[in-house]
Amino acid sequence: EEVSGLQLDWYRLYFVNSTKTIDYGIDSLWQENNKLNIRLKNNGRMPMPLDVLLTFKDGSKELAYIPQYLMFGIKPSEDNSIKRTVCEPWKWTHPYYSFEINRKLVDLKSVEIDPSKRMADIERKNNRLEISW
């Protein structure tokens, strides 16, 4: 906590002192007001901050970072070569979370939760969605 400046009590409570599991998934995609909307679902019982990588047909990428509400802060960017959008924190009591990106749905090629695969997600099959237009 001293080094990161983030509140990490939630991490100790959930990760160290429980048997709760992590399982996030992509729930749905849609376009509204010329923006790409993505809805995620927390199928597990443990809150985690998320990185969501969006890859577009033109080869460009964008990373959406979703902090956990209980962190009271955000982690720094790890790769400045990829555009990063910091979204509103996900409140741990809400099973669904939606965010929007200023791109069109038809431009999207893939969406992936935790592209670094560092999160202990128990079901990775719902973490990636390839779109073939």
XYZ file of N, CA and C in Angstrom, residues 10-106:
291
model
N -8.923 -5.168 0.533
C -9.851 -6.047 -0.183
C -9.114 -7.274 -0.725
N -7.890 -7.070 -1.190
C -7.108 -8.166 -1.756
C -6.789 -9.206 -0.674
N -6.339 -8.742 0.458
C -6.033 -9.656 1.570
C -7.298 -10.394 2.006
N -8.391 -9.670 2.133
C -9.653 -10.256 2.564
C -10.125 -11.353 1.612
N -10.100 -11.085 0.314
C -10.614 -12.042 -0.660
C -9.594 -13.094 -1.088
N -8.367 -12.674 -1.376
C -7.391 -13.592 -1.961
C -6.688 -14.461 -0.921
N -6.378 -13.892 0.205
C -5.617 -14.612 1.222
C -6.533 -15.337 2.205
N -7.621 -14.691 2.604
C -8.460 -15.235 3.673
C -9.773 -15.848 3.193
N -9.838 -16.319 1.942
C -11.069 -16.954 1.466
C -10.741 -17.971 0.379
N -11.743 -18.693 -0.025
C -11.601 -19.639 -1.147
C -12.429 -19.169 -2.336
N -12.756 -17.893 -2.381
C -13.527 -17.338 -3.493
C -12.687 -17.413 -4.772
N -13.366 -17.564 -5.893
C -12.669 -17.716 -7.169
C -12.889 -16.509 -8.070
N -12.003 -16.381 -9.049
C -12.061 -15.306 -10.041
C -12.579 -15.906 -11.337
N -13.618 -15.299 -11.898
C -14.117 -15.728 -13.205
C -14.878 -14.574 -13.845
N -14.187 -13.842 -14.697
C -14.810 -12.764 -15.450
C -15.063 -13.240 -16.864
N -16.092 -12.696 -17.501
C -16.405 -13.074 -18.868
C -16.984 -11.911 -19.649
N -16.916 -12.033 -20.971
C -17.517 -11.048 -21.864
C -18.978 -11.427 -22.021
N -19.866 -10.515 -21.701
C -21.300 -10.798 -21.743
C -21.936 -10.370 -23.064
N -21.721 -9.127 -23.491
C -22.348 -8.665 -24.729
C -21.646 -7.433 -25.284
N -21.869 -7.204 -26.586
C -21.337 -6.048 -27.308
C -22.488 -5.400 -28.066
N -22.483 -4.077 -28.153
C -23.464 -3.390 -28.979
C -22.961 -1.995 -29.293
N -23.591 -1.379 -30.279
C -23.235 -0.015 -30.640
C -24.387 0.899 -30.273
N -24.053 2.023 -29.662
C -25.038 3.020 -29.271
C -24.406 4.400 -29.382
N -25.084 5.314 -30.068
C -24.565 6.670 -30.267
C -23.168 6.673 -30.874
N -22.950 5.819 -31.869
C -21.658 5.699 -32.571
C -20.510 5.287 -31.662
N -20.816 4.627 -30.547
C -19.775 4.141 -29.640
C -19.949 2.645 -29.409
N -18.831 1.974 -29.254
C -18.807 0.553 -28.952
C -19.054 0.363 -27.459
N -20.046 -0.427 -27.123
C -20.367 -0.725 -25.725
C -20.046 -2.182 -25.438
N -19.427 -2.418 -24.295
C -19.033 -3.764 -23.891
C -19.554 -4.006 -22.484
N -20.213 -5.139 -22.312
C -20.687 -5.500 -20.968
C -19.971 -6.777 -20.531
N -19.411 -6.720 -19.331
C -18.694 -7.839 -18.727
C -19.512 -8.381 -17.568
N -19.233 -9.626 -17.216
C -19.921 -10.243 -16.085
C -18.897 -10.863 -15.144
N -19.129 -10.678 -13.856
C -18.311 -11.336 -12.842
C -19.035 -12.618 -12.446
N -18.583 -13.746 -12.986
C -19.177 -15.049 -12.682
C -18.612 -15.641 -11.401
N -17.516 -15.072 -10.920
C -16.882 -15.563 -9.702
C -17.372 -14.785 -8.496
N -16.620 -14.901 -7.424
C -17.005 -14.228 -6.180
C -15.909 -13.310 -5.660
N -14.861 -13.119 -6.475
C -13.754 -12.285 -6.024
C -13.574 -11.091 -6.952
N -13.562 -9.876 -6.408
C -13.349 -8.695 -7.254
C -11.874 -8.540 -7.626
N -11.656 -8.093 -8.851
C -10.299 -7.833 -9.331
C -10.334 -6.649 -10.291
N -9.260 -5.873 -10.364
C -9.159 -4.871 -11.430
C -8.931 -5.603 -12.751
N -9.407 -5.033 -13.840
C -9.314 -5.723 -15.125
C -8.634 -4.890 -16.195
N -7.875 -5.571 -17.039
C -7.390 -5.022 -18.300
C -8.202 -5.710 -19.391
N -8.767 -4.927 -20.309
C -9.529 -5.476 -21.427
C -8.896 -4.936 -22.704
N -8.348 -5.851 -23.510
C -7.672 -5.458 -24.746
C -8.645 -5.556 -25.911
N -8.777 -4.457 -26.645
C -9.620 -4.406 -27.837
C -8.699 -4.323 -29.042
N -8.869 -5.226 -29.987
C -8.089 -5.210 -31.218
C -9.048 -4.927 -32.360
N -8.654 -4.017 -33.241
C -9.518 -3.592 -34.331
C -9.016 -4.130 -35.668
N -9.886 -4.135 -36.653
C -9.564 -4.686 -37.974
C -8.379 -3.981 -38.638
N -8.167 -2.712 -38.315
C -7.052 -1.969 -38.909
C -5.720 -2.259 -38.222
N -5.722 -3.161 -37.219
C -4.506 -3.534 -36.507
C -4.256 -2.721 -35.250
N -5.005 -1.660 -35.040
C -4.813 -0.849 -33.837
C -5.392 -1.559 -32.617
N -4.901 -1.159 -31.461
C -5.329 -1.761 -30.198
C -5.635 -0.667 -29.191
N -6.513 -1.006 -28.268
C -6.825 -0.100 -27.166
C -7.040 -0.942 -25.922
N -6.525 -0.462 -24.824
C -6.665 -1.165 -23.557
C -7.608 -0.383 -22.656
N -8.638 -1.052 -22.179
C -9.540 -0.447 -21.198
C -9.124 -1.001 -19.838
N -8.833 -0.107 -18.922
C -8.466 -0.512 -17.566
C -9.639 -0.204 -16.647
N -10.100 -1.225 -15.918
C -11.233 -1.076 -15.014
C -10.746 -1.355 -13.595
N -10.535 -0.305 -12.809
C -10.097 -0.525 -11.423
C -11.244 -1.054 -10.567
N -10.908 -1.671 -9.463
C -11.918 -2.073 -8.498
C -12.231 -0.882 -7.605
N -13.480 -0.724 -7.288
C -13.926 0.394 -6.452
C -13.190 0.420 -5.112
N -12.933 -0.764 -4.548
C -12.308 -0.861 -3.230
C -10.833 -0.452 -3.219
N -10.232 -0.266 -4.408
C -8.822 0.113 -4.487
C -8.600 1.596 -4.199
N -9.587 2.415 -4.485
C -9.491 3.865 -4.333
C -8.273 4.425 -5.066
N -8.094 3.983 -6.313
C -6.991 4.465 -7.135
C -6.828 3.594 -8.358
N -5.815 3.894 -9.172
C -5.558 3.132 -10.391
C -4.081 2.770 -10.473
N -3.822 1.652 -11.137
C -2.428 1.264 -11.360
C -1.895 2.023 -12.573
N -0.594 2.256 -12.640
C -0.029 2.961 -13.793
C -0.056 2.086 -15.051
N 0.007 2.718 -16.189
C 0.042 2.008 -17.470
C 1.336 1.197 -17.572
N 1.224 0.008 -18.131
C 2.399 -0.854 -18.292
C 3.004 -0.753 -19.678
N 2.209 -0.302 -20.668
C 2.677 -0.230 -22.053
C 2.141 1.049 -22.680
N 2.984 2.051 -22.790
C 2.554 3.340 -23.327
C 2.379 3.336 -24.841
N 2.706 2.217 -25.506
C 2.530 2.157 -26.958
C 1.078 1.834 -27.337
N 0.269 1.395 -26.368
C -1.135 1.082 -26.609
C -1.989 2.140 -25.928
N -2.940 2.689 -26.673
C -3.853 3.673 -26.086
C -4.586 3.027 -24.918
N -4.660 3.732 -23.798
C -5.288 3.199 -22.587
C -6.399 4.128 -22.122
N -7.561 3.549 -21.897
C -8.696 4.280 -21.353
C -8.933 3.782 -19.938
N -8.941 4.694 -18.976
C -9.237 4.325 -17.597
C -10.730 4.534 -17.392
N -11.420 3.456 -17.077
C -12.868 3.478 -16.898
C -13.226 3.750 -15.437
N -14.489 3.954 -15.198
C -14.984 4.116 -13.833
C -14.746 2.821 -13.055
N -14.495 2.890 -11.766
C -14.293 1.663 -10.979
C -15.542 0.770 -10.979
N -15.298 -0.539 -10.958
C -16.359 -1.539 -10.890
C -16.652 -1.797 -9.417
N -17.873 -1.546 -9.016
C -18.260 -1.801 -7.629
C -18.440 -3.298 -7.432
N -17.822 -3.833 -6.421
C -17.765 -5.278 -6.190
C -19.138 -5.893 -5.979
N -20.154 -5.127 -5.643
C -21.491 -5.666 -5.414
C -22.290 -5.853 -6.704
N -21.786 -5.339 -7.830
C -22.503 -5.412 -9.102
C -21.956 -6.557 -9.961
N -22.804 -7.515 -10.364
C -22.313 -8.632 -11.178
C -21.985 -8.247 -12.618
N -22.570 -7.143 -13.137
C -22.321 -6.706 -14.508
C -21.664 -5.335 -14.502
N -20.898 -5.083 -15.571
C -20.229 -3.797 -15.723
C -20.182 -3.464 -17.217
N -20.583 -2.260 -17.569
C -20.535 -1.822 -18.968
C -19.647 -0.600 -19.117
N -18.957 -0.540 -20.257
C -18.155 0.636 -20.591
C -18.229 0.853 -22.094
N -17.850 2.056 -22.503
C -17.906 2.370 -23.926
C -16.570 2.896 -24.414
N -16.339 2.647 -25.697
C -15.122 3.088 -26.370
C -15.562 3.881 -27.598
N -14.852 4.917 -27.900
C -15.218 5.788 -29.009
C -14.778 5.193 -30.352
N -15.276 4.012 -30.649
C -15.044 3.317 -31.923
C -16.347 2.640 -32.310
N -16.399 2.115 -33.532
C -17.607 1.443 -33.994
C -17.473 -0.064 -33.816
N -18.589 -0.698 -33.564
C -18.625 -2.144 -33.376
C -18.104 -2.886 -34.605
N -18.429 -2.409 -35.804
C -18.001 -3.100 -37.029
C -16.488 -3.059 -37.224
